[in-house]
Short mmCIF file of C-alpha atoms in Angstrom, two decimals:
data_model
loop_
_atom_site.label_atom_id
_atom_site.label_comp_id
_atom_site.label_asym_id
_atom_site.label_seq_id
_atom_site.Cartn_x
_atom_site.Cartn_y
_atom_site.Cartn_z
CA MET E 1404 0.00 0.00 0.00
CA ASN E 1405 1.50 3.34 -0.98
CA THR E 1406 1.35 6.51 1.12
CA SER E 1407 -1.62 7.94 -0.73
CA GLU E 1408 -3.63 4.72 -0.39
CA GLU E 1409 -2.78 4.49 3.27
CA ARG E 1410 -3.83 8.09 3.81
CA ASP E 1411 -7.12 7.41 2.11
CA LEU E 1412 -7.67 4.32 4.30
CA ILE E 1413 -6.98 6.34 7.44
CA ARG E 1414 -9.37 9.08 6.37
CA ARG E 1415 -12.08 6.54 5.70
CA TYR E 1416 -11.45 5.06 9.15
CA LEU E 1417 -11.71 8.45 10.80
CA LEU E 1418 -14.93 9.13 8.92
CA ARG E 1419 -16.29 5.74 9.98
CA GLU E 1420 -16.66 4.55 6.42
CA LEU E 1421 -14.85 1.22 6.66
CA PRO E 1422 -16.77 -2.03 6.41
CA ASP E 1423 -16.44 -4.39 9.39
CA ASP E 1424 -13.70 -6.64 7.97
CA GLU E 1425 -11.51 -3.69 6.96
CA LEU E 1426 -12.20 -2.00 10.29
CA LYS E 1427 -10.99 -5.08 12.15
CA GLN E 1428 -7.83 -5.24 10.07
CA LEU E 1429 -7.09 -1.58 10.62
CA GLU E 1430 -7.73 -1.71 14.36
CA GLU E 1431 -5.44 -4.74 14.71
CA ARG E 1432 -2.74 -2.81 12.90
CA LEU E 1433 -3.44 0.33 14.95
CA ILE E 1434 -2.92 -1.48 18.21
CA THR E 1435 0.30 -3.25 17.22
CA ASP E 1436 1.99 -0.84 14.80
CA HIS E 1437 3.16 2.27 16.64
CA THR E 1438 4.18 4.13 13.46
CA PHE E 1439 0.81 3.48 11.86
CA PHE E 1440 -0.99 4.70 14.98
CA ASN E 1441 1.01 7.92 14.94
CA ARG E 1442 0.01 8.40 11.28
CA ILE E 1443 -3.61 8.09 12.28
CA LEU E 1444 -3.15 10.75 14.96
CA ALA E 1445 -1.40 13.05 12.49
CA GLU E 1446 -4.08 12.60 9.84
CA GLU E 1447 -6.83 13.19 12.37
CA GLU E 1448 -5.15 16.41 13.45
CA ALA E 1449 -4.79 17.52 9.81
CA MET E 1450 -8.49 16.90 9.13
CA ILE E 1451 -9.63 18.76 12.22
CA ASP E 1452 -7.34 21.61 11.35
CA GLN E 1453 -8.66 21.77 7.80
CA TYR E 1454 -12.22 21.93 9.10
CA VAL E 1455 -11.58 24.54 11.80
CA SER E 1456 -9.60 26.72 9.37
CA GLU E 1457 -12.50 26.53 6.88
CA ARG E 1458 -10.26 25.06 4.21
CA MET E 1459 -12.20 21.84 3.82
CA PRO E 1460 -14.02 21.40 0.44
CA PRO E 1461 -17.83 21.50 0.89
CA GLN E 1462 -18.49 17.83 0.00
CA CYS E 1463 -15.78 16.70 2.43
CA LYS E 1464 -17.07 19.09 5.05
CA GLU E 1465 -20.48 17.49 4.97
CA ARG E 1466 -19.01 14.00 5.32
CA PHE E 1467 -16.80 15.23 8.17
CA GLU E 1468 -19.72 16.78 10.06
CA VAL E 1469 -21.98 13.77 9.61
CA SER E 1470 -19.39 11.09 10.33
CA TYR E 1471 -16.49 12.42 12.38
CA MET E 1472 -18.29 15.07 14.38
CA SER E 1473 -21.28 12.89 15.12
CA THR E 1474 -19.31 11.01 17.79
CA PRO E 1475 -18.88 12.61 21.21
CA GLU E 1476 -15.11 12.46 20.95
CA GLY E 1477 -15.05 13.91 17.44
CA LEU E 1478 -17.19 16.83 18.53
CA GLU E 1479 -14.96 17.46 21.54
CA GLN E 1480 -11.84 17.33 19.33
CA VAL E 1481 -13.17 19.98 16.97
CA ASN E 1482 -14.45 22.10 19.81
CA LEU E 1483 -11.08 21.99 21.51
CA ALA E 1484 -9.30 22.96 18.32
CA LYS E 1485 -11.58 26.00 17.97
CA GLY E 1486 -10.99 26.98 21.57
CA LEU E 1487 -7.22 26.62 21.27
CA THR E 1488 -7.19 28.70 18.09
CA GLU E 1489 -8.84 31.54 19.98
CA ARG E 1490 -6.78 31.10 23.12
CA ALA E 1491 -3.43 30.92 21.37
CA ALA E 1492 -3.73 34.61 20.58
CA VAL E 1493 -4.09 35.66 24.22
CA VAL E 1494 -2.57 33.08 26.58
CA PRO E 1495 1.11 33.81 27.26
CA LEU E 1496 3.67 31.07 26.85
CA LYS E 1497 5.28 29.64 29.97
CA LYS E 1498 8.68 29.74 28.24
CA THR E 1499 10.62 28.22 31.13
CA THR E 1500 14.37 28.39 30.87
CA PRO E 1501 16.16 25.07 31.14
CA SER E 1502 16.16 24.01 34.74
CA SER E 1503 19.02 25.60 36.55
CA GLU E 1504 18.40 23.38 39.52
CA THR E 1505 21.26 21.06 38.96
CA PRO E 1506 23.70 20.52 41.73
CA GLY E 1507 26.82 22.50 41.64
CA ASP E 1508 25.85 25.50 39.56
CA SER E 1509 25.29 27.90 42.43
CA PHE E 1510 28.72 29.46 42.55
CA PHE E 1511 27.87 31.66 45.52
CA ALA E 1512 26.63 28.79 47.65
CA ARG E 1513 29.65 26.69 46.84
CA GLY E 1514 32.03 29.59 47.37
CA LEU E 1515 30.45 30.42 50.69
CA SER E 1516 30.76 26.89 52.04
CA ASN E 1517 34.32 26.43 50.78
CA GLN E 1518 35.38 29.80 52.14
CA PHE E 1519 33.80 29.07 55.49
CA LEU E 1520 35.63 25.77 55.83
CA LYS E 1521 38.96 27.43 55.11
CA VAL E 1522 38.28 30.02 57.79
CA ALA E 1523 37.03 27.32 60.16
CA ALA E 1524 40.20 25.30 59.68
CA SER E 1525 42.38 28.34 60.38
CA ILE E 1526 40.46 29.15 63.54
CA THR E 1527 40.76 25.51 64.58
CA ILE E 1528 44.52 25.81 64.40
CA LEU E 1529 44.45 29.04 66.44
CA CYS E 1530 41.74 28.19 68.96
CA GLY E 1531 42.02 24.43 69.25
CA LEU E 1532 39.48 22.80 71.56
CA SER E 1533 37.05 25.72 71.75
CA LEU E 1534 36.51 25.58 68.00
CA VAL E 1535 36.02 21.84 68.05
CA ILE E 1536 33.35 22.29 70.67
CA TRP E 1537 31.74 25.03 68.55
CA LEU E 1538 31.71 22.85 65.44
CA VAL E 1539 30.15 19.93 67.29
CA PHE E 1540 27.40 21.87 69.02
CA PHE E 1541 26.61 24.84 66.78
CA TYR E 1542 27.76 24.24 63.18
CA GLN E 1543 25.05 23.38 60.69
CA SER E 1544 25.96 21.47 57.55
CA ASP E 1545 24.49 22.61 54.23
CA LEU E 1546 22.13 19.67 54.49
CA GLU E 1547 20.85 20.62 57.92
CA ALA E 1548 20.63 24.31 57.01
CA GLY E 1549 18.81 23.38 53.83
CA MET E 1550 16.23 21.28 55.66
CA THR E 1551 15.74 24.03 58.24
CA ALA E 1552 15.13 26.53 55.44
CA LEU E 1553 12.81 24.10 53.62
CA ASN E 1554 10.70 23.64 56.72
CA GLN E 1555 10.60 27.40 57.18
CA ALA E 1556 9.53 27.90 53.56
CA TYR E 1557 6.54 25.62 54.01
CA SER E 1558 5.78 26.40 57.66
CA ARG E 1559 2.46 28.11 56.94
CA GLN E 1560 1.16 25.82 54.25
CA ARG E 1561 2.11 22.55 52.63
CA THR E 1562 1.54 21.89 48.98
CA VAL E 1563 1.19 18.11 48.98
CA GLU E 1564 -1.23 15.90 50.91
CA VAL E 1565 1.40 13.29 51.71
CA ARG E 1566 3.73 13.53 54.66
CA PRO E 1567 7.40 13.69 53.63
CA THR E 1568 9.81 12.55 56.32
CA ASP E 1569 11.56 15.16 58.47
CA MET E 1570 9.10 17.87 57.48
CA ASN E 1571 7.21 19.75 60.17
CA TYR E 1572 3.47 20.03 60.12
CA ALA E 1573 1.75 22.66 57.99
CA PRO E 1574 -1.88 22.67 56.91
CA LEU E 1575 -2.60 21.57 53.37
CA ALA E 1576 -3.01 24.42 50.89
CA SER E 1577 -6.62 24.93 49.98
CA THR E 1578 -5.86 26.69 46.67
CA ARG E 1579 -4.47 24.89 43.61
CA GLY E 1580 -0.68 24.94 43.63
CA GLY E 1581 -0.69 26.32 47.16
CA ARG E 1582 1.59 29.15 46.20
CA ASP E 1583 -0.11 31.76 48.32
CA ASP E 1584 1.71 31.20 51.61
CA VAL E 1585 5.16 29.94 50.70
CA ASP E 1586 8.10 31.80 52.19
CA ASP E 1587 9.99 32.44 48.98
CA LEU E 1588 13.12 33.75 50.68
CA SER E 1589 13.47 30.62 52.80
CA LEU E 1590 12.75 28.49 49.77
CA SER E 1591 15.52 30.21 47.88
CA ARG E 1592 17.91 29.59 50.79
CA ALA E 1593 16.83 25.95 50.94
CA LYS E 1594 17.55 25.54 47.22
CA ASN E 1595 21.04 27.00 47.59
CA TYR E 1596 21.98 24.93 50.65
CA LEU E 1597 20.59 21.67 49.36
CA ARG E 1598 22.05 22.16 45.90
CA SER E 1599 25.38 22.70 47.57
CA ALA E 1600 24.90 19.64 49.79
CA VAL E 1601 24.23 17.38 46.79
CA SER E 1602 27.16 18.84 44.92
CA ASP E 1603 29.66 18.61 47.76
CA LYS E 1604 28.52 15.32 49.21
CA PRO E 1605 26.26 13.39 46.84
CA ASP E 1606 25.02 10.68 49.16
CA ALA E 1607 21.67 9.18 50.13
CA GLU E 1608 20.76 11.94 52.60
CA SER E 1609 21.59 14.85 50.33
CA HIS E 1610 19.73 13.40 47.36
CA GLN E 1611 16.80 12.60 49.60
CA ALA E 1612 16.69 16.18 50.89
CA TRP E 1613 16.94 17.53 47.36
CA GLY E 1614 14.09 15.21 46.43
CA ARG E 1615 11.99 16.54 49.30
CA LEU E 1616 12.43 20.07 48.00
CA HIS E 1617 11.17 19.03 44.56
CA LEU E 1618 8.29 17.13 46.14
CA MET E 1619 7.17 20.25 48.04
CA ARG E 1620 7.47 22.25 44.81
CA ARG E 1621 5.25 19.62 43.15
CA ASP E 1622 7.92 18.71 40.61
CA PHE E 1623 7.15 15.03 41.06
CA ASP E 1624 9.25 13.70 38.20
CA LYS E 1625 12.34 15.37 39.60
CA ALA E 1626 11.51 14.31 43.16
CA ILE E 1627 11.11 10.68 42.09
CA GLU E 1628 14.39 10.83 40.18
CA GLU E 1629 16.25 12.15 43.25
CA PHE E 1630 14.71 9.62 45.64
CA LYS E 1631 15.71 6.80 43.30
CA ILE E 1632 19.28 8.09 43.21
CA ALA E 1633 19.19 8.23 47.02
CA LEU E 1634 18.06 4.60 47.10
CA ASP E 1635 20.93 3.62 44.80
CA HIS E 1636 23.21 4.86 47.55
CA SER E 1637 21.27 3.16 50.34
CA GLU E 1638 18.53 0.64 49.49
CA GLY E 1639 17.79 -0.21 53.10
CA HIS E 1640 16.80 3.32 54.04
CA SER E 1641 13.18 3.23 55.17
CA LYS E 1642 12.60 6.99 55.03
CA ILE E 1643 13.72 7.21 51.41
CA HIS E 1644 11.30 4.44 50.46
CA SER E 1645 8.56 6.33 52.29
CA ASP E 1646 9.37 9.60 50.51
CA LEU E 1647 9.58 7.89 47.13
CA GLY E 1648 6.21 6.21 47.76
CA ALA E 1649 4.80 9.60 48.68
CA ALA E 1650 6.08 11.27 45.49
CA LEU E 1651 4.72 8.46 43.30
CA LEU E 1652 1.33 8.79 44.97
CA GLU E 1653 1.22 12.54 44.39
CA ARG E 1654 2.21 12.04 40.74
CA ALA E 1655 -0.55 9.46 40.33
CA LYS E 1656 -3.11 11.85 41.83
CA ALA E 1657 -1.90 14.66 39.56
CA LYS E 1658 -2.23 12.42 36.49
CA VAL E 1659 -5.76 11.40 37.42
CA LYS E 1660 -6.76 15.00 38.10
CA SER E 1661 -5.36 16.31 34.82
CA GLY E 1662 -6.70 13.38 32.81
CA ALA E 1663 -3.19 12.38 31.76
CA GLY E 1664 -3.73 8.79 32.87
CA ASP E 1665 -5.26 6.58 35.49
CA GLY E 1666 -2.20 6.71 37.72
CA LYS E 1667 -2.43 2.98 38.38
CA VAL E 1668 1.18 2.21 37.54
CA ASP E 1669 2.47 4.94 39.85
CA MET E 1670 0.11 3.83 42.61
CA LEU E 1671 1.35 0.29 42.35
CA GLU E 1672 4.94 1.47 42.50
CA SER E 1673 4.08 3.69 45.46
CA LEU E 1674 2.59 0.74 47.30
CA LYS E 1675 5.73 -1.27 46.70
CA HIS E 1676 7.93 1.41 48.27
CA LEU E 1677 5.65 2.18 51.19
CA ASN E 1678 5.41 -1.52 51.98
CA ARG E 1679 9.19 -1.73 51.85
CA ALA E 1680 9.52 1.27 54.15
CA ILE E 1681 7.28 -0.41 56.70
CA GLU E 1682 9.05 -3.71 56.27
CA LEU E 1683 12.35 -1.99 57.10
CA ASP E 1684 10.90 0.04 59.96
CA ASN E 1685 7.42 -0.75 61.23
CA SER E 1686 7.52 2.27 63.52
CA LEU E 1687 7.88 4.77 60.67
CA ALA E 1688 4.72 6.79 61.16
CA GLU E 1689 5.06 8.75 57.90
CA ALA E 1690 4.90 5.53 55.88
CA PHE E 1691 1.59 4.54 57.50
CA PHE E 1692 0.23 8.06 56.98
CA ASN E 1693 1.08 7.93 53.28
CA ARG E 1694 -0.03 4.35 52.76
CA GLY E 1695 -3.37 5.29 54.26
CA LEU E 1696 -3.71 8.02 51.61
CA LEU E 1697 -2.71 5.56 48.91
CA HIS E 1698 -5.28 3.00 50.02
CA ARG E 1699 -7.91 5.71 50.03
CA GLU E 1700 -7.01 6.67 46.44
CA MET E 1701 -7.09 3.01 45.42
CA GLY E 1702 -10.64 2.71 46.72
CA GLU E 1703 -9.73 0.64 49.79
CA PRO E 1704 -11.18 2.64 52.71
CA GLY E 1705 -10.88 -0.23 55.18
CA LEU E 1706 -7.16 -0.57 54.59
CA ALA E 1707 -6.77 3.22 54.71
CA ILE E 1708 -8.38 3.37 58.14
CA THR E 1709 -6.22 0.48 59.39
CA ASP E 1710 -3.08 2.34 58.31
CA TRP E 1711 -4.21 5.59 59.88
CA ASN E 1712 -5.11 3.92 63.15
CA LYS E 1713 -1.62 2.49 63.18
CA TYR E 1714 -0.29 5.98 62.51
CA LEU E 1715 -2.17 7.29 65.54
CA GLU E 1716 -0.61 4.58 67.70
CA LEU E 1717 2.85 5.54 66.50
CA ASP E 1718 2.62 9.33 66.61
CA LYS E 1719 4.69 10.30 69.63
CA ASP E 1720 2.49 13.34 70.21
CA PRO E 1721 -1.16 12.28 70.08
CA GLU E 1722 -2.24 15.94 70.24
CA SER E 1723 -0.16 16.84 67.21
CA ARG E 1724 -1.83 18.46 64.24
CA TRP E 1725 -0.76 15.53 62.06
CA SER E 1726 -2.81 13.28 64.31
CA GLY E 1727 -5.69 15.73 64.12
CA GLU E 1728 -5.57 15.59 60.36
CA VAL E 1729 -5.55 11.79 60.41
CA ARG E 1730 -8.56 11.70 62.72
CA ASN E 1731 -10.45 13.96 60.33
CA MET E 1732 -9.57 11.72 57.40
CA ILE E 1733 -10.81 8.64 59.26
CA LYS E 1734 -13.98 10.49 60.12
CA SER E 1735 -14.59 11.48 56.50
CA LEU E 1736 -14.29 7.86 55.40
CA THR E 1737 -16.55 6.46 58.07
CA GLN E 1738 -19.36 8.99 57.70
CA MET K 126 -17.82 5.67 36.85
CA LYS K 127 -17.46 1.91 37.26
CA LYS K 128 -14.51 1.20 39.57
CA SER K 129 -12.21 -1.67 38.85
CA SER K 130 -12.67 -4.38 41.40
CA LEU K 131 -9.37 -6.00 40.65
CA THR K 132 -6.47 -6.01 43.05
CA THR K 133 -3.05 -4.47 42.77
CA GLU K 134 -1.79 -8.01 42.58
CA GLY K 135 -3.63 -8.41 39.30
CA LEU K 136 -2.17 -5.23 37.88
CA GLU K 137 1.27 -6.27 39.09
CA LYS K 138 0.96 -9.56 37.18
CA LEU K 139 -0.19 -7.72 34.10
CA LEU K 140 2.80 -5.42 34.14
CA MET K 141 5.15 -8.37 34.63
CA TRP K 142 3.54 -10.09 31.66
CA LEU K 143 3.95 -7.01 29.48
CA ASN K 144 7.63 -6.62 30.35
CA PRO K 145 9.88 -7.60 33.25
CA ASN K 146 11.23 -4.05 33.30
CA ARG K 147 8.70 -2.01 35.30
CA GLU K 148 9.31 1.25 33.48
CA ILE K 149 8.97 -0.30 30.04
CA ALA K 150 5.88 -2.20 31.20
CA GLY K 151 4.34 1.04 32.43
CA ASN K 152 4.93 2.70 29.07
CA ILE K 153 3.43 -0.24 27.18
CA TYR K 154 0.41 -0.21 29.50
CA GLY K 155 -0.09 3.53 28.93
CA GLU K 156 0.19 3.19 25.17
CA ILE K 157 -2.26 0.29 25.01
CA HIS K 158 -4.74 2.23 27.13
CA PHE K 159 -4.43 5.24 24.81
CA LYS K 160 -4.96 3.09 21.70
CA LEU K 161 -7.94 1.27 23.16
CA THR K 162 -9.46 4.63 24.08
CA LYS K 163 -9.01 5.80 20.48
CA ILE K 164 -10.62 2.61 19.13
CA PHE K 165 -13.70 3.01 21.31
CA ALA K 166 -13.88 6.74 20.61
CA ARG K 167 -13.83 6.16 16.86
CA ARG K 168 -16.59 3.60 17.28
CA GLY K 169 -18.75 6.38 18.70
CA CYS K 170 -18.72 5.40 22.37
CA SER K 171 -19.46 8.16 24.85
CA ASN K 172 -17.04 6.89 27.52
CA PRO K 173 -14.04 5.48 25.67
CA GLU K 174 -11.64 5.71 28.64
CA GLU K 175 -13.91 3.62 30.84
CA LEU K 176 -14.30 1.03 28.13
CA ALA K 177 -10.53 0.91 27.77
CA ASP K 178 -10.34 0.32 31.54
CA GLU K 179 -12.94 -2.43 31.26
CA THR K 180 -10.97 -4.13 28.48
CA ILE K 181 -7.81 -4.04 30.55
CA ASP K 182 -9.66 -5.40 33.59
CA ARG K 183 -10.82 -8.37 31.55
CA VAL K 184 -7.28 -9.05 30.35
CA ILE K 185 -5.99 -8.87 33.92
CA GLN K 186 -8.39 -11.64 34.87
CA LYS K 187 -6.94 -13.83 32.15
CA VAL K 188 -3.26 -13.18 32.73
CA PRO K 189 -2.74 -16.07 35.20
CA GLU K 190 -4.06 -18.47 32.55
CA ILE K 191 -2.09 -17.17 29.61
CA GLU K 192 1.10 -15.62 30.95
CA HIS K 193 3.21 -18.69 30.29
CA CYS K 194 1.63 -19.88 27.08
CA TYR K 195 0.50 -16.84 25.10
CA LYS K 196 2.69 -16.16 22.10
CA GLY K 197 2.52 -12.98 20.08
CA ASP K 198 2.07 -9.28 20.66
CA PRO K 199 0.23 -8.75 23.98
CA ALA K 200 -1.53 -5.74 22.43
CA LEU K 201 -3.41 -8.10 20.11
CA TYR K 202 -4.66 -10.04 23.10
CA PHE K 203 -6.17 -6.83 24.46
CA TYR K 204 -7.77 -6.20 21.09
CA GLY K 205 -9.42 -9.60 21.31
CA PHE K 206 -11.65 -8.29 24.09
CA VAL K 207 -12.65 -5.06 22.35
CA LYS K 208 -15.48 -6.72 20.41
CA TYR K 209 -17.08 -8.13 23.59
CA VAL K 210 -16.69 -4.94 25.59
CA PHE K 211 -18.19 -2.98 22.69
CA LEU K 212 -21.15 -5.35 22.38
CA ASP K 213 -21.83 -5.09 26.11
CA TYR K 214 -21.65 -1.32 25.78
CA LEU K 215 -24.23 -1.36 23.00
CA LYS K 216 -26.56 -3.50 25.10
CA ARG K 217 -26.30 -1.01 27.95
CA ARG K 218 -26.49 2.22 25.97
CA PRO K 219 -28.06 1.51 22.57
CA GLU K 220 -29.51 4.99 22.17
CA LEU K 221 -26.07 6.56 21.95
CA TYR K 222 -25.13 4.67 18.86
CA THR K 223 -27.63 6.50 16.68
CA LEU K 224 -25.73 9.30 15.05
CA PRO K 225 -26.84 12.63 16.38
CA GLN K 226 -26.72 15.67 14.16
CA ALA K 227 -23.35 17.35 14.60
CA HIS K 228 -23.82 20.43 16.71
CA LEU K 229 -20.91 22.56 17.74
CA PRO K 230 -21.84 24.25 21.01
CA GLU K 231 -21.04 27.90 21.45
CA TYR K 232 -17.59 28.34 23.04
CA GLY K 233 -18.89 30.30 26.01
CA GLU K 234 -17.20 31.84 28.99
CA ARG K 235 -17.33 28.68 31.10
CA ARG K 236 -15.71 26.63 28.40
CA PHE K 237 -12.90 29.13 28.03
CA GLU K 238 -12.40 29.22 31.79
CA CYS K 239 -12.05 25.46 31.84
CA LEU K 240 -9.69 25.50 28.87
CA ASP K 241 -7.49 28.11 30.55
CA GLU K 242 -7.49 26.11 33.77
CA CYS K 243 -6.53 22.91 31.98
CA LEU K 244 -3.88 24.60 29.84
CA ALA K 245 -2.26 25.91 33.02
CA LYS K 246 -1.93 22.33 34.30
CA LEU K 247 0.18 21.26 31.33
CA GLU K 248 3.93 21.00 31.66
CA ALA K 249 5.62 24.12 30.27
CA GLU K 250 6.96 22.38 27.17
CA GLU K 251 3.59 20.90 26.18
CA HIS K 252 1.78 24.13 27.08
CA ASP K 253 3.98 26.23 24.82
CA LEU K 254 4.02 23.67 22.00
CA ILE K 255 0.27 23.51 21.72
CA LEU K 256 -0.21 27.28 21.89
CA GLU K 257 2.52 27.92 19.34
CA TYR K 258 0.92 25.27 17.10
CA TYR K 259 -2.39 27.15 17.12
CA GLU K 260 -0.94 30.59 16.84
CA GLY K 261 -1.78 32.81 13.87
CA ASP K 262 -4.59 32.81 11.35
CA LYS K 263 -4.99 30.62 8.26
CA ASP K 264 -1.89 31.14 6.09
CA ALA K 265 0.25 32.42 8.95
CA LYS K 266 -0.64 29.31 10.92
CA ILE K 267 0.67 27.02 8.18
CA LYS K 268 3.96 28.93 8.06
CA ASN K 269 4.21 29.01 11.86
CA ARG K 270 3.79 25.27 12.07
CA LYS K 271 6.44 24.62 9.47
CA ALA K 272 8.80 26.90 11.39
CA LEU K 273 7.88 25.21 14.68
CA ALA K 274 8.52 21.74 13.26
CA ASP K 275 11.86 22.91 11.82
CA SER K 276 12.89 24.44 15.13
CA LEU K 277 12.16 21.12 16.86
CA GLY K 278 13.92 19.13 14.13
CA ILE K 279 10.82 17.07 13.33
CA THR K 280 8.40 16.67 10.43
CA ILE K 281 4.98 18.30 10.33
CA GLU K 282 3.45 14.86 10.69
CA THR K 283 5.37 14.19 13.90
CA LEU K 284 4.37 17.62 15.16
CA ARG K 285 0.71 16.81 14.53
CA THR K 286 1.11 13.51 16.36
CA ARG K 287 2.58 15.29 19.38
CA VAL K 288 -0.25 17.80 19.37
CA GLN K 289 -2.85 15.03 19.24
CA ARG K 290 -1.20 13.32 22.19
CA ILE K 291 -1.24 16.52 24.23
CA LYS K 292 -4.85 17.21 23.29
CA GLY K 293 -6.10 13.83 24.58
CA PRO K 294 -5.67 14.57 28.29
CA LEU K 295 -6.44 18.25 27.69
CA ARG K 296 -9.77 17.39 26.13
CA LYS K 297 -10.62 15.08 29.03
CA CYS K 298 -9.67 17.77 31.54
CA VAL K 299 -11.89 20.36 29.87
CA LYS K 300 -14.82 17.94 29.66
CA THR K 301 -14.47 17.05 33.36
CA CYS K 302 -14.26 20.72 34.29
CA ILE K 303 -17.39 21.57 32.33
CA ASP K 304 -19.30 18.55 33.68
CA VAL K 305 -18.42 19.51 37.25
CA GLY K 306 -19.53 23.07 36.66
CA GLU K 307 -22.92 22.10 35.25
#
């Protein structure tokens, strides 16, 4: 079949003009031949475009309206194309610059930490024991400083429903994106410190902390990538498994919400990591908190409540706001 | 919406059957779901995503029986269930299969609000690609698209494919938004 014949076949398919036997053949090819499927998508897009731009010949236009647009999906496709044509003139592009959030490119942060260490070493020589005591009791590593700043950044509001490890409580943002109450200055500090930490000492903890920052910023792909790198350094680290499970769950929820997928694969992966976290440490409260959320999303309220009850047993402060949130979630499922 | 009653264990087995590498299996699963949705949509079904889910659920039930003996492209096995799922759909909702007169609803304020909301949810790259694709009027649009494809180092056909793939979830998002608002 040459290109022109194939194009004609695809058009007839899109216009629902194929007899049953040809339809079956085409659908079998569609589902197994990736290149052919992409050609169908391209041809469909070309036809819709021709129609919306009013460049379709009248006899074709009638066939298109009767056949293609008489299905719910076809009508939605054309409608969307019309809407996008109008919107393209007014909606600004996001035009993000390539992510600069790669470890090691913050010269100032690196310079500061290197300079400090040189000074610290000199003072150590001059002051001896007093400096050693100071370093042990008062010095904060980039990692610690970064986590302090990250907690400060999200102290008034958190942007994800899950509970990342080593993050203090903050109520869940009620607005989409939860940008309203983020301390941008602290967030900027956190980025610099944690970027420096990963650059200077790329180990499980630094990658995990860097992943937490991306999780709170709702960059789930990047968070998942960092947690996986952290696990490569230390597979038996229960908190990393818990954080990775949390990020996968949030990505799944985002996919479902935006219609980008059913999130099932991410949810399954999340379950695997949360189970592993609990297997490694069955007193890790965060893992039970998050697994409860996952079970709720998977339509398993009974299992969700079991996990949350376990969380309540483990929370060292039963009056904590985390516990309060869990009680509310249990209540909403049992009502 | 009908919820799948199958367990994560079933889905786990399905992914293993598709490919031992979890990431590859996930991609195959996503692609099959997308293709099944397209098949049901082109057959005029009002809920193609749910029917795709139903097809996959039926395959999951069969995986324990066939995982060691099935030979051939797994995608074809999924296709084998399409006919039965479609027939069941027709029995449930026969009135939807009569072809309604095409009627393009007015693109009102609510629809634009939903479109803006859903566009904002797209990743920056996809957001910009789809807006740049639709930029300009008639002749300018054709030139713009050629320039866009050239700048990305791809053919026009590949560009159209990418746009269709972005529009799938976008369309679903807008529909959900409108349905919720009504």
